[in-house]
Amino acid sequence: MPAEDELFSAVDALLEQVVQDDLPTPAERKRLREAAGLSQGEVARALDIRREAVGNWESGKTEPRQPKRAAYARLLKGLAARFPAPAADEPSLHARAADEPGLHAPVVEAPGATAPPDTTRRPATAPPPRPAARRPETVQTAAGTKTAPAADPRFANGPLAVVDFAEGRLAAYCPGGLILDPPAKSFPALVEWTLTEARLGAPRLNRNGRDADPVLVLTDAAAVRFGLPARLTDEERRAGRLSEGHKVLKQLEKADWRLTRRGLGPWARIYRPAEGSRRACVQLCVLGWDALDARSWGEAAQLPPADLAQLLGTYAERVMTPCGSTAVTGLELMTALHPPTRAGEPDSGGRRHSEHNPGSLGTQPVRCAPPEAPDGHPLLADLPRFHQRTPEEVLVEEAYDWARPLTDDECAKRYVVGIDVNMAFAAAANGTVFGLGAPVHAERPPFDPKIPGSWLVDLSHIELDPRLPSPFTPTGERPSGPAWYATPTVAYAVELGYGVAPVEAYLRPDNGRYLDAWYTRLRDAYIATMADLGVTAGMEPGEFLTAMEDHRRADPRMAIVLSAIKATVKGGIGKLRERPRGGGWRPGQPWPALQRPTWRPDIRAAVISKARINMHRKMLKTAAATGQYPVAVLSDCAVYPSDGPGPLDFLPHKDGKPLPGGFRIGVSPGMVKHEGTQTTLWAEGVREEHGDDLNLARYIKDGHVTAPDNGE
């Protein structure tokens, strides 16, 4: 007779078989999760899986396996008991919206009006020429997946609207297919409508932060309709704003609306002073003034209004509501995830007061250390005008730009293959400790890899294989003497087994992992968008490389979102050391960016330092295991000689697995993809034509050398 444990095991197997055959449809799985107000991330954490797996289960791409399947089925069963599906004869939201035009947005009487204005939401059966204004229960996104209506009723219509004027009518296109009818006849009235009736905006990303302001995106036709020029003049474009005295500026002033110091430009903030905790602020994006830079947004500005609204809405949902260029948005995302203040404990009168939020950069700018200051900074005002600072005077932590000639053995190989690190700067930011406060000067301090800062130390005694770039300089050349380095660079010298003796340092004892949440947000946005393009985590290397060949053609609009996400990473890091812009500035004078708490060149230096060190560590591991060395490195791209045309032809694998600590093929940040392949004959030809200093990594993608390699 079977033992009790054996009987229980047999019963458990039967139960698992029942579970295997009894999961709701993918659409119902998603409905249940959304009905409970749960995110995919929350479900993933509960089941100890990746968020992408939950998305795949809900889209039907994959099915859960044991033991996760049983736990997932238990969750869905519990949710189904609390949120049963609507009865078949219950009228749908579409039908109710058609019968009750005011269901979603109450009719608000305009000041001084004698009769209520028309509702801002057109019924589903509205006649031509405009399509119906409605909010479907689910709507198609740019990727063909579905998304739910906004959970917060204050922002029921989404984070933004693309305003267009056609066929004599004004329309505001929102993400999800909704079209609103702004009753505004002037630009100030449009701003007023946005804050009082449009129900646009997005909830805060951190409980100590603030909700995102609504964004109005104006097409050329809408801009002209409200008295704005479709294009800025050359002078206005150089100034970055509309000329003073323009009639629209006078209208705003008369209506008691204000602009920030940057004025009415491609991106503008229009506001009234806050009353208590209530903000009255609208962000403006003018397409015809190049608000959506083609380098980050591709051809987004040329999309039809409805498609553009969906694209920007996807970016807003995954990253944050855009509030300027992708660089500005990347920087603002840091603050949104780590607000500078929080509400303190109640005082004797029961009132709460604002206090510093631990882990943030605070509300006041921090003066950088002298070696961290870029040329022209007020700290350097006493230097001679044409003084060139040496490595002993300035911190130079930049990405790699290094190349070397091929050896005879490497020339015998048929190809040169480029591999590129996914989201290299984001991956470098993750887990890195950054200074949060002001630097503290120290003379001859012992090196501590746990303290972020800038160190003056001599690493010229470290001699490594010349077939690899030096990890200590962006040019890859061996240091010639003492120089300033960020903590990750000095820590790597120690990791390699070399002694270090800092002469001087500027250290930041108040520190923390400031960019971890920023990394997580952007990583998830990147992974989700890649999944929309058919590239998912968990793919085998060959399958991943095949999927990457055509991933941008799978959905060109989601490819734009992908480019914008990557630009947000690089631009946000670069913005930490924003240089002066515009005419009138002179070296030694301050510039506006210095007044931001987020002007932190030390944080930028630490990120770039760690990204470069990560690259060197993987190249060193690869060389030790295979004897293969790169012939060119440019930032996050490395070029290797290879007998075959793809990364799998030279990247080492042991027992079918990638080399531990080396380059790994895959979609996650820090893993690599195929950048491009050219023949060795091509490599030798372009170097012979343009010189040995030409960096092959710059042109490996398409093989077209557009100009002499000057490093710009």
XYZ file of C-alpha atoms in Angstrom:
712
model
C 0.000 0.000 0.000
C 1.387 3.423 -0.886
C 2.646 5.577 1.947
C 0.721 8.695 2.952
C 3.358 11.006 1.383
C 3.097 9.126 -1.897
C -0.701 9.445 -1.871
C -0.475 13.166 -1.181
C 2.055 13.546 -3.995
C -0.278 11.758 -6.395
C -3.177 13.987 -5.360
C -0.993 17.087 -5.749
C -0.075 15.938 -9.237
C -3.786 15.623 -10.108
C -4.446 19.094 -8.709
C -1.585 20.491 -10.758
C -3.059 18.837 -13.842
C -6.379 20.550 -13.124
C -4.598 23.864 -12.727
C -2.734 23.218 -15.959
C -6.026 22.993 -17.824
C -7.971 25.669 -15.935
C -6.559 29.150 -16.504
C -8.701 32.042 -17.739
C -8.094 33.401 -21.222
C -5.233 35.885 -21.580
C -7.679 38.786 -21.914
C -9.501 37.720 -18.741
C -6.203 37.451 -16.847
C -5.485 41.056 -17.703
C -9.028 42.169 -16.852
C -8.819 40.591 -13.417
C -5.470 42.188 -12.620
C -6.606 45.625 -13.744
C -9.921 45.301 -11.918
C -7.940 44.764 -8.720
C -5.734 47.768 -9.462
C -2.594 45.629 -9.548
C 0.363 46.336 -11.805
C 2.238 43.659 -13.713
C 5.242 44.429 -11.539
C 3.297 43.739 -8.330
C 2.108 40.378 -9.664
C 5.634 39.558 -10.808
C 7.107 40.321 -7.383
C 4.522 38.159 -5.672
C 5.321 35.235 -7.972
C 9.085 35.902 -7.984
C 9.232 36.263 -11.770
C 10.062 39.025 -14.255
C 7.397 41.592 -15.131
C 7.755 40.664 -18.807
C 6.546 37.132 -18.029
C 3.253 38.487 -16.678
C 2.858 40.599 -19.820
C 3.492 37.558 -22.003
C 0.904 35.520 -20.088
C -1.666 38.278 -20.503
C -0.997 38.669 -24.219
C -1.018 34.927 -24.886
C 2.598 34.859 -26.074
C 3.551 32.268 -23.451
C 1.827 30.158 -20.797
C 2.959 29.799 -17.173
C 4.624 26.575 -16.109
C 4.730 24.826 -12.782
C 5.198 25.700 -10.006
C 4.422 29.311 -10.943
C 1.305 28.235 -12.834
C -0.404 26.903 -9.706
C 0.320 30.084 -7.760
C -0.855 32.216 -10.686
C -4.067 30.199 -10.969
C -4.701 30.688 -7.247
C -4.303 34.444 -7.651
C -6.667 34.570 -10.634
C -9.249 32.458 -8.843
C -9.219 34.815 -5.880
C -9.534 37.851 -8.122
C -12.370 36.270 -10.109
C -14.327 35.769 -6.893
C -13.987 39.468 -6.056
C -14.302 40.874 -9.571
C -16.685 38.698 -11.591
C -17.027 39.351 -15.304
C -19.949 41.653 -16.272
C -23.123 39.916 -17.350
C -23.621 39.520 -21.086
C -26.769 41.688 -21.077
C -25.144 44.550 -19.099
C -24.788 47.636 -21.309
C -21.198 48.355 -22.254
C -19.353 51.539 -21.457
C -19.497 52.379 -25.166
C -23.276 52.212 -25.183
C -23.669 54.124 -21.926
C -21.278 56.796 -23.148
C -23.363 57.208 -26.279
C -26.602 57.492 -24.287
C -25.092 59.700 -21.571
C -22.613 62.116 -23.125
C -21.732 63.600 -19.736
C -20.918 60.265 -18.099
C -17.144 60.804 -17.944
C -16.836 64.583 -17.738
C -19.441 66.784 -16.044
C -20.629 69.852 -17.877
C -18.931 72.899 -16.359
C -20.465 76.297 -16.881
C -18.053 78.870 -18.212
C -17.704 82.018 -16.098
C -20.392 84.459 -17.108
C -22.174 82.004 -19.389
C -25.952 82.175 -19.578
C -26.332 78.569 -20.659
C -24.218 75.435 -20.182
C -21.719 74.912 -23.001
C -21.655 71.741 -25.071
C -19.941 68.811 -23.409
C -16.281 68.458 -24.211
C -16.805 64.819 -25.128
C -18.562 63.928 -28.368
C -20.795 60.840 -28.343
C -19.752 57.685 -30.112
C -22.371 58.308 -32.802
C -21.228 61.861 -33.589
C -21.630 62.706 -37.284
C -18.777 63.644 -39.590
C -16.499 65.464 -40.148
C -14.898 64.540 -36.814
C -14.468 60.982 -35.486
C -16.317 60.090 -32.305
C -15.044 61.363 -28.978
C -15.152 58.523 -26.488
C -13.050 56.503 -24.118
C -13.207 52.816 -25.002
C -12.932 50.202 -22.286
C -9.692 49.094 -23.954
C -7.848 50.708 -26.780
C -5.178 49.735 -29.256
C -1.709 51.082 -28.534
C 0.936 51.755 -31.121
C 2.221 48.244 -30.590
C -1.148 46.602 -31.063
C -1.418 45.678 -27.381
C -4.181 46.948 -25.139
C -4.172 49.394 -22.284
C -6.746 50.309 -19.667
C -8.229 53.714 -18.900
C -6.448 55.854 -16.340
C -7.153 54.665 -12.788
C -7.054 58.164 -11.264
C -10.329 59.969 -12.081
C -8.562 63.344 -11.912
C -6.574 62.307 -14.974
C -9.185 60.182 -16.685
C -8.224 61.399 -20.148
C -4.519 60.689 -19.903
C -1.346 62.704 -19.376
C -1.488 64.840 -22.520
C -3.407 65.896 -25.596
C -2.342 66.717 -29.146
C -4.361 69.758 -30.199
C -5.157 70.136 -33.892
C -7.340 72.445 -35.980
C -8.874 71.094 -39.177
C -12.041 71.625 -41.175
C -12.928 74.580 -38.998
C -12.965 72.609 -35.744
C -10.587 72.283 -32.833
C -9.844 68.821 -31.451
C -7.656 67.528 -28.623
C -6.474 63.965 -29.252
C -5.706 61.953 -26.112
C -4.019 58.559 -25.699
C -6.488 55.736 -26.082
C -8.446 57.164 -29.027
C -10.370 59.805 -27.088
C -11.005 63.146 -28.798
C -12.033 66.186 -26.780
C -13.613 69.378 -28.113
C -11.933 72.343 -26.421
C -14.396 75.253 -26.429
C -11.490 77.733 -26.220
C -11.377 80.638 -28.632
C -8.078 82.078 -27.339
C -4.821 80.647 -26.097
C -5.370 81.675 -22.450
C -8.819 80.056 -22.632
C -7.212 76.824 -23.891
C -4.880 76.802 -20.882
C -7.830 77.456 -18.553
C -9.850 74.653 -20.134
C -6.938 72.252 -19.744
C -6.851 72.769 -15.990
C -10.577 72.982 -15.301
C -12.274 70.559 -17.703
C -9.851 68.460 -19.709
C -8.937 66.058 -16.871
C -5.386 65.687 -18.139
C -2.304 64.875 -16.097
C -0.645 61.924 -14.392
C -0.271 60.812 -10.767
C 3.028 61.281 -8.969
C 5.740 58.642 -9.257
C 6.686 58.998 -5.594
C 4.352 59.661 -2.687
C 6.481 62.646 -1.677
C 6.474 64.108 -5.175
C 3.871 65.973 -7.185
C 1.496 64.993 -9.934
C 2.655 65.546 -13.499
C 1.344 68.682 -15.154
C -0.880 68.210 -18.209
C 0.842 68.630 -21.566
C -0.655 70.295 -24.629
C 1.034 69.444 -27.919
C 0.192 71.981 -30.625
C 0.244 71.081 -34.309
C 1.075 73.789 -36.843
C -2.606 74.354 -37.562
C -3.473 74.655 -33.859
C -0.591 77.057 -33.235
C -1.766 79.340 -36.041
C -5.366 79.053 -34.826
C -4.309 80.561 -31.485
C -2.164 83.304 -32.987
C 1.239 81.625 -32.690
C 3.619 81.358 -35.650
C 3.975 77.952 -37.270
C 7.758 78.479 -37.248
C 10.095 80.646 -35.198
C 12.297 83.181 -36.931
C 16.047 82.528 -37.023
C 16.548 85.037 -34.232
C 13.795 83.473 -32.115
C 15.169 80.015 -32.771
C 18.625 81.064 -31.552
C 17.067 82.645 -28.478
C 14.865 79.581 -27.948
C 11.685 81.603 -27.419
C 9.015 83.777 -28.977
C 9.915 87.463 -29.264
C 8.936 89.751 -26.413
C 5.806 91.774 -27.080
C 4.046 89.090 -29.136
C 0.268 89.352 -28.892
C -0.103 85.877 -27.357
C 2.304 86.827 -24.571
C 0.188 89.897 -23.897
C -2.966 87.754 -23.808
C -1.397 85.438 -21.238
C -0.242 88.343 -19.114
C -3.680 89.932 -19.220
C -5.248 86.646 -18.083
C -2.752 86.484 -15.179
C -0.791 83.542 -16.615
C 2.966 83.509 -16.182
C 5.914 81.943 -17.976
C 9.209 80.708 -16.590
C 12.430 82.565 -17.393
C 12.883 80.556 -20.574
C 9.749 82.214 -21.976
C 7.415 80.793 -24.605
C 9.617 78.406 -26.549
C 9.347 74.910 -28.062
C 8.692 73.615 -24.546
C 7.108 76.122 -22.177
C 5.604 76.071 -18.698
C 2.551 78.272 -18.230
C 1.404 78.724 -14.636
C -0.210 80.753 -11.916
C 1.267 80.943 -8.409
C 0.234 77.911 -6.374
C -2.585 78.288 -3.865
C -1.652 76.078 -0.945
C -0.856 72.615 -2.334
C -2.784 73.172 -5.577
C -0.732 73.775 -8.702
C -2.053 75.532 -11.789
C 0.481 74.662 -14.465
C 0.341 73.477 -18.081
C 3.275 72.276 -20.162
C 3.251 73.354 -23.799
C 4.950 71.513 -26.675
C 4.946 73.269 -30.069
C 5.714 70.796 -32.846
C 6.563 73.391 -35.491
C 9.244 74.862 -33.250
C 11.198 71.571 -33.191
C 10.054 70.568 -29.711
C 10.408 66.888 -30.659
C 14.041 66.715 -31.767
C 14.400 64.266 -34.642
C 17.591 62.882 -33.070
C 15.499 61.499 -30.206
C 11.987 61.312 -31.658
C 12.628 60.481 -35.306
C 9.617 61.404 -37.440
C 7.185 61.605 -34.510
C 6.305 65.241 -35.255
C 5.006 64.239 -38.703
C 2.563 61.630 -37.372
C -1.211 62.229 -37.464
C -2.433 63.764 -34.174
C -4.126 60.599 -32.910
C -1.035 58.473 -33.569
C 1.259 61.039 -31.973
C -0.956 61.180 -28.884
C -0.755 57.402 -28.558
C 3.014 57.378 -29.024
C 3.638 60.129 -26.479
C 1.144 58.506 -24.122
C 3.094 55.252 -24.243
C 6.304 57.110 -23.408
C 4.529 58.968 -20.599
C 3.184 55.750 -19.124
C 6.496 53.926 -19.226
C 8.942 56.741 -18.480
C 7.105 59.899 -17.379
C 5.091 62.689 -18.948
C 7.561 64.511 -21.229
C 8.343 67.994 -19.960
C 11.024 69.075 -22.416
C 13.679 67.354 -24.474
C 14.459 63.731 -23.657
C 17.504 65.015 -21.757
C 15.369 67.349 -19.651
C 12.848 64.577 -19.053
C 15.620 62.174 -18.026
C 16.839 64.678 -15.453
C 13.321 65.459 -14.215
C 12.686 61.735 -13.802
C 15.494 61.616 -11.242
C 13.773 64.298 -9.178
C 10.303 62.782 -9.651
C 11.545 59.481 -8.210
C 13.537 61.171 -5.415
C 11.636 64.363 -4.496
C 13.783 66.858 -2.561
C 11.314 67.298 0.308
C 8.680 65.408 2.239
C 6.048 66.246 4.812
C 7.476 66.256 8.336
C 5.808 65.201 11.571
C 2.932 67.422 12.790
C 3.922 70.293 15.040
C 2.146 71.262 18.269
C -0.620 72.850 16.216
C -1.088 69.764 14.068
C 0.460 71.353 10.955
C 2.992 69.511 8.829
C 5.979 71.334 7.389
C 8.255 70.467 4.517
C 11.554 68.817 5.416
C 14.511 67.333 3.553
C 13.760 63.971 1.962
C 16.613 61.559 2.813
C 18.228 60.045 -0.253
C 17.452 63.060 -2.452
C 19.669 65.884 -3.686
C 17.723 68.442 -1.670
C 16.469 71.845 -2.741
C 19.737 73.781 -2.959
C 22.588 73.418 -5.457
C 25.852 71.957 -4.208
C 29.138 73.536 -5.188
C 31.329 71.091 -7.080
C 34.964 70.365 -6.251
C 37.531 72.349 -8.291
C 38.709 69.355 -10.386
C 35.073 68.492 -11.174
C 34.360 71.973 -12.565
C 34.244 72.179 -16.375
C 36.180 74.867 -18.214
C 34.621 78.306 -17.761
C 33.159 77.542 -14.323
C 33.235 80.410 -11.782
C 35.616 78.353 -9.598
C 38.172 78.714 -12.388
C 37.720 82.443 -12.958
C 41.265 83.192 -11.723
C 42.950 80.934 -14.276
C 44.612 82.578 -17.299
C 42.240 82.820 -20.256
C 43.908 80.187 -22.462
C 45.142 77.930 -19.673
C 44.941 74.216 -20.512
C 44.358 72.173 -17.379
C 46.435 69.021 -16.946
C 45.195 65.671 -15.564
C 46.466 66.842 -12.160
C 44.000 69.744 -12.314
C 40.835 68.337 -13.862
C 38.718 65.198 -13.580
C 38.314 63.631 -17.037
C 35.957 60.661 -16.851
C 34.626 60.108 -20.359
C 33.584 57.156 -22.499
C 36.101 55.216 -24.572
C 37.337 56.422 -27.948
C 40.235 54.082 -28.723
C 41.526 52.095 -31.671
C 44.673 50.217 -32.693
C 46.023 48.621 -35.890
C 45.183 44.975 -36.569
C 47.950 42.436 -36.051
C 48.975 40.087 -38.866
C 46.999 37.233 -37.270
C 43.924 39.453 -36.974
C 44.228 40.509 -40.614
C 43.982 36.825 -41.533
C 40.466 36.719 -40.113
C 37.693 37.481 -42.574
C 35.502 39.892 -40.602
C 35.444 42.618 -37.994
C 32.311 42.412 -35.845
C 30.896 45.108 -33.586
C 28.957 44.386 -30.406
C 27.095 47.081 -28.485
C 26.143 47.153 -24.799
C 22.439 47.758 -24.202
C 21.694 50.849 -22.102
C 25.303 50.948 -20.906
C 24.995 54.142 -18.871
C 21.765 53.012 -17.239
C 23.353 49.692 -16.301
C 26.346 51.570 -14.868
C 24.069 53.775 -12.764
C 22.413 50.778 -11.156
C 23.829 49.969 -7.742
C 26.386 52.772 -7.807
C 26.775 54.901 -4.686
C 26.762 58.637 -5.421
C 27.414 61.655 -3.269
C 24.271 63.435 -2.118
C 25.864 66.427 -0.434
C 28.814 68.768 -0.659
C 32.395 67.487 -1.085
C 34.825 67.367 1.808
C 38.494 67.999 1.037
C 41.054 65.519 2.354
C 44.868 65.333 2.169
C 46.448 61.911 1.597
C 43.357 59.918 2.605
C 43.386 56.118 2.507
C 41.353 54.910 -0.445
C 37.899 53.611 0.426
C 35.890 52.176 -2.502
C 32.654 52.742 -0.558
C 33.013 56.529 -0.500
C 32.078 58.371 -3.696
C 34.313 61.235 -4.673
C 37.216 62.440 -6.795
C 40.732 61.189 -6.041
C 44.127 62.520 -7.117
C 46.240 59.386 -7.523
C 49.097 58.133 -9.703
C 48.135 55.026 -11.705
C 50.937 55.317 -14.261
C 52.751 52.341 -12.710
C 49.997 49.969 -13.848
C 51.032 48.221 -17.059
C 48.429 46.156 -18.912
C 48.351 44.364 -22.268
C 48.648 47.035 -25.002
C 46.104 45.158 -27.099
C 43.526 46.435 -24.632
C 42.811 50.098 -23.932
C 43.860 51.352 -20.532
C 40.852 51.369 -18.195
C 42.016 54.639 -16.668
C 41.734 57.041 -19.619
C 39.057 57.601 -22.280
C 41.732 57.546 -25.000
C 42.923 54.156 -23.798
C 46.456 55.473 -23.327
C 48.411 54.630 -20.194
C 48.408 57.473 -17.634
C 51.638 59.457 -17.546
C 51.416 60.620 -13.943
C 49.029 61.678 -11.171
C 45.485 62.424 -12.320
C 41.991 62.883 -10.910
C 39.679 59.867 -11.017
C 36.189 59.001 -9.819
C 35.853 56.274 -7.198
C 34.925 53.414 -9.629
C 38.142 53.948 -11.616
C 40.420 53.826 -8.566
C 38.472 50.867 -7.175
C 39.144 48.949 -10.398
C 42.891 49.510 -10.027
C 42.620 47.937 -6.582
C 40.495 45.112 -8.020
C 43.287 44.379 -10.524
C 45.670 43.961 -7.607
C 47.576 47.242 -7.698
C 48.312 49.535 -4.790
C 47.018 53.090 -4.778
C 48.078 56.040 -2.644
C 45.814 59.064 -3.131
C 47.540 62.417 -2.761
C 44.333 64.395 -2.347
C 40.588 63.834 -2.561
C 37.187 65.487 -2.481
C 34.917 62.997 -0.742
C 31.172 62.871 -0.154
C 30.365 61.119 3.136
C 26.636 61.812 2.642
C 25.838 59.341 -0.100
C 23.388 56.795 -1.416
C 22.248 54.796 -4.449
C 20.476 57.791 -5.919
C 19.872 56.413 -9.428
C 18.617 52.908 -8.617
C 14.934 53.793 -8.997
C 15.761 55.806 -12.131
C 17.500 52.791 -13.620
C 14.638 50.451 -12.728
C 12.040 52.731 -14.318
C 13.998 53.092 -17.548
C 14.986 49.431 -17.651
C 11.360 48.371 -17.396
C 10.387 50.892 -20.085
C 13.133 49.582 -22.365
C 12.309 45.907 -21.806
C 8.565 46.470 -22.315
C 9.135 48.391 -25.538
C 11.543 45.790 -26.864
C 8.912 43.152 -26.105
C 6.422 45.164 -28.174
C 8.964 44.949 -30.996
C 9.180 41.174 -30.672
C 12.390 40.952 -28.635
C 11.871 39.415 -25.214
C 13.961 38.390 -22.246
C 14.842 34.713 -22.083
C 15.445 34.300 -25.817
C 18.317 32.054 -26.813
C 21.264 34.058 -28.229
C 20.637 32.995 -31.818
C 16.921 33.685 -31.532
C 17.645 37.099 -30.013
C 20.067 38.082 -32.787
C 17.529 37.048 -35.427
C 14.761 39.022 -33.740
C 17.004 42.090 -33.536
C 17.618 42.128 -37.292
C 14.128 43.418 -38.062
C 12.833 44.589 -34.702
C 12.489 48.254 -35.694
C 10.426 47.338 -38.727
C 8.009 45.337 -36.588
C 6.383 48.580 -35.427
C 8.047 51.823 -36.572
C 6.118 53.885 -34.028
C 7.210 51.775 -31.098
C 10.723 52.001 -32.516
C 10.409 55.772 -32.024
C 9.467 55.187 -28.383
C 12.528 52.954 -28.034
C 14.820 55.652 -29.427
C 13.293 58.215 -27.074
C 13.852 55.943 -24.056
C 17.518 55.443 -24.934
C 17.940 59.175 -25.531
C 16.385 59.815 -22.114
C 19.129 57.748 -20.485
C 22.071 59.374 -22.262
C 20.587 62.853 -22.190
C 19.693 62.653 -18.508
C 23.246 61.662 -17.570
C 24.685 64.381 -19.800
C 22.383 67.003 -18.295
C 24.044 66.463 -14.913
C 26.904 68.577 -16.249
C 25.028 70.957 -18.552
C 27.290 73.564 -20.105
C 26.352 77.208 -20.799
C 24.134 77.784 -23.828
C 23.201 80.873 -25.782
C 25.012 84.135 -26.357
C 26.128 86.593 -23.734
C 27.922 84.136 -21.460
C 31.588 84.708 -20.656
C 34.072 82.253 -19.045
C 34.120 82.645 -15.285
C 30.478 83.726 -15.125
C 27.756 81.450 -13.714
C 25.075 80.026 -15.993
C 21.483 79.032 -15.123
C 22.088 75.277 -14.830
C 24.411 75.852 -11.858
C 21.368 76.835 -9.776
C 19.890 73.340 -10.016
C 20.437 70.754 -7.269
C 20.718 68.286 -10.161
C 23.772 70.030 -11.641
C 26.137 67.337 -10.431
C 29.206 66.688 -12.608
C 30.491 64.251 -9.989
C 27.485 61.956 -10.505
C 27.942 62.089 -14.277
C 31.643 61.275 -13.875
C 30.919 58.284 -11.651
C 28.380 56.832 -14.116
C 30.718 57.179 -17.096
C 33.647 55.855 -15.065
C 31.727 52.738 -14.098
C 30.457 52.206 -17.661
C 34.031 52.337 -18.980
C 35.268 50.024 -16.225
C 32.441 47.554 -16.916
C 33.503 47.516 -20.569
C 37.155 46.914 -19.739
C 36.362 44.163 -17.253
C 34.415 42.224 -19.895
C 37.120 42.717 -22.533
C 39.740 41.508 -20.056
C 37.688 38.402 -19.200
C 37.219 37.647 -22.893
C 40.943 38.069 -23.610
C 41.924 35.815 -20.706
C 39.553 33.073 -21.835
C 40.078 33.211 -25.607
C 43.121 35.305 -26.451
C 40.888 37.636 -28.482
C 41.290 41.401 -28.179
C 39.242 44.315 -29.529
C 40.687 46.512 -32.264
C 38.398 49.481 -31.553
C 36.149 50.688 -28.744
C 33.790 53.645 -28.918
C 31.728 54.278 -25.796
C 29.649 51.087 -25.474
C 30.657 49.461 -28.799
C 33.626 47.107 -29.210
C 34.920 45.698 -32.506
C 36.568 42.267 -32.671
C 38.251 40.387 -35.545
C 36.324 37.189 -36.279
C 36.342 34.203 -38.607
C 32.559 34.461 -38.875
C 30.150 37.374 -39.439
C 28.298 37.328 -36.129
C 28.917 37.738 -32.397
C 28.407 34.027 -31.746
C 31.403 33.339 -33.977
C 33.845 34.859 -31.483
C 32.146 35.356 -28.112
C 33.194 32.513 -25.808
C 30.691 29.988 -24.496
C 31.358 27.183 -22.061
C 28.957 24.243 -21.904
C 26.518 26.282 -23.970
C 26.632 29.189 -21.519
C 28.312 32.587 -21.914
C 31.608 33.256 -20.209
C 30.985 34.384 -16.596
C 31.841 38.060 -16.322
C 32.183 38.424 -20.088
C 29.892 39.721 -22.797
C 26.434 38.135 -22.815
C 24.013 38.326 -25.720
C 20.509 39.411 -24.750
C 18.044 42.241 -24.347
C 18.643 43.336 -20.748
C 20.697 46.453 -19.952
C 24.371 45.505 -19.693
C 24.008 42.639 -22.169
C 25.093 43.061 -25.789
C 23.598 43.035 -29.255
C 25.087 42.898 -32.735
C 26.093 46.398 -33.860
C 27.400 45.584 -37.338
C 29.827 43.540 -39.422
C 32.300 44.525 -42.126
C 35.100 42.656 -43.861
C 38.683 42.893 -42.721
C 39.522 44.236 -46.190
C 37.121 47.111 -45.528
C 38.770 47.797 -42.172
C 42.265 47.911 -43.655
C 41.078 50.018 -46.570
C 39.443 52.760 -44.526
C 42.363 52.922 -42.113
C 44.790 53.218 -44.999
C 42.679 56.031 -46.456
C 41.917 57.926 -43.256
C 44.837 57.017 -40.992
C 45.539 54.611 -38.151
C 43.649 56.811 -35.705
C 40.327 56.091 -37.394
C 37.979 54.352 -34.965
C 36.347 51.399 -36.734
C 33.616 51.241 -34.084
C 32.250 54.572 -35.307
C 31.473 53.158 -38.758
C 31.013 49.425 -38.172
C 27.230 49.617 -38.442
C 26.921 50.544 -42.119
C 30.546 50.808 -43.210
C 30.111 54.309 -44.577
C 32.833 56.748 -43.470
C 31.167 60.122 -43.830
C 34.011 62.385 -42.706
C 37.514 62.266 -41.240
C 37.495 60.793 -37.772
C 37.895 63.808 -35.497
C 36.286 62.328 -32.405
C 33.215 64.574 -32.518
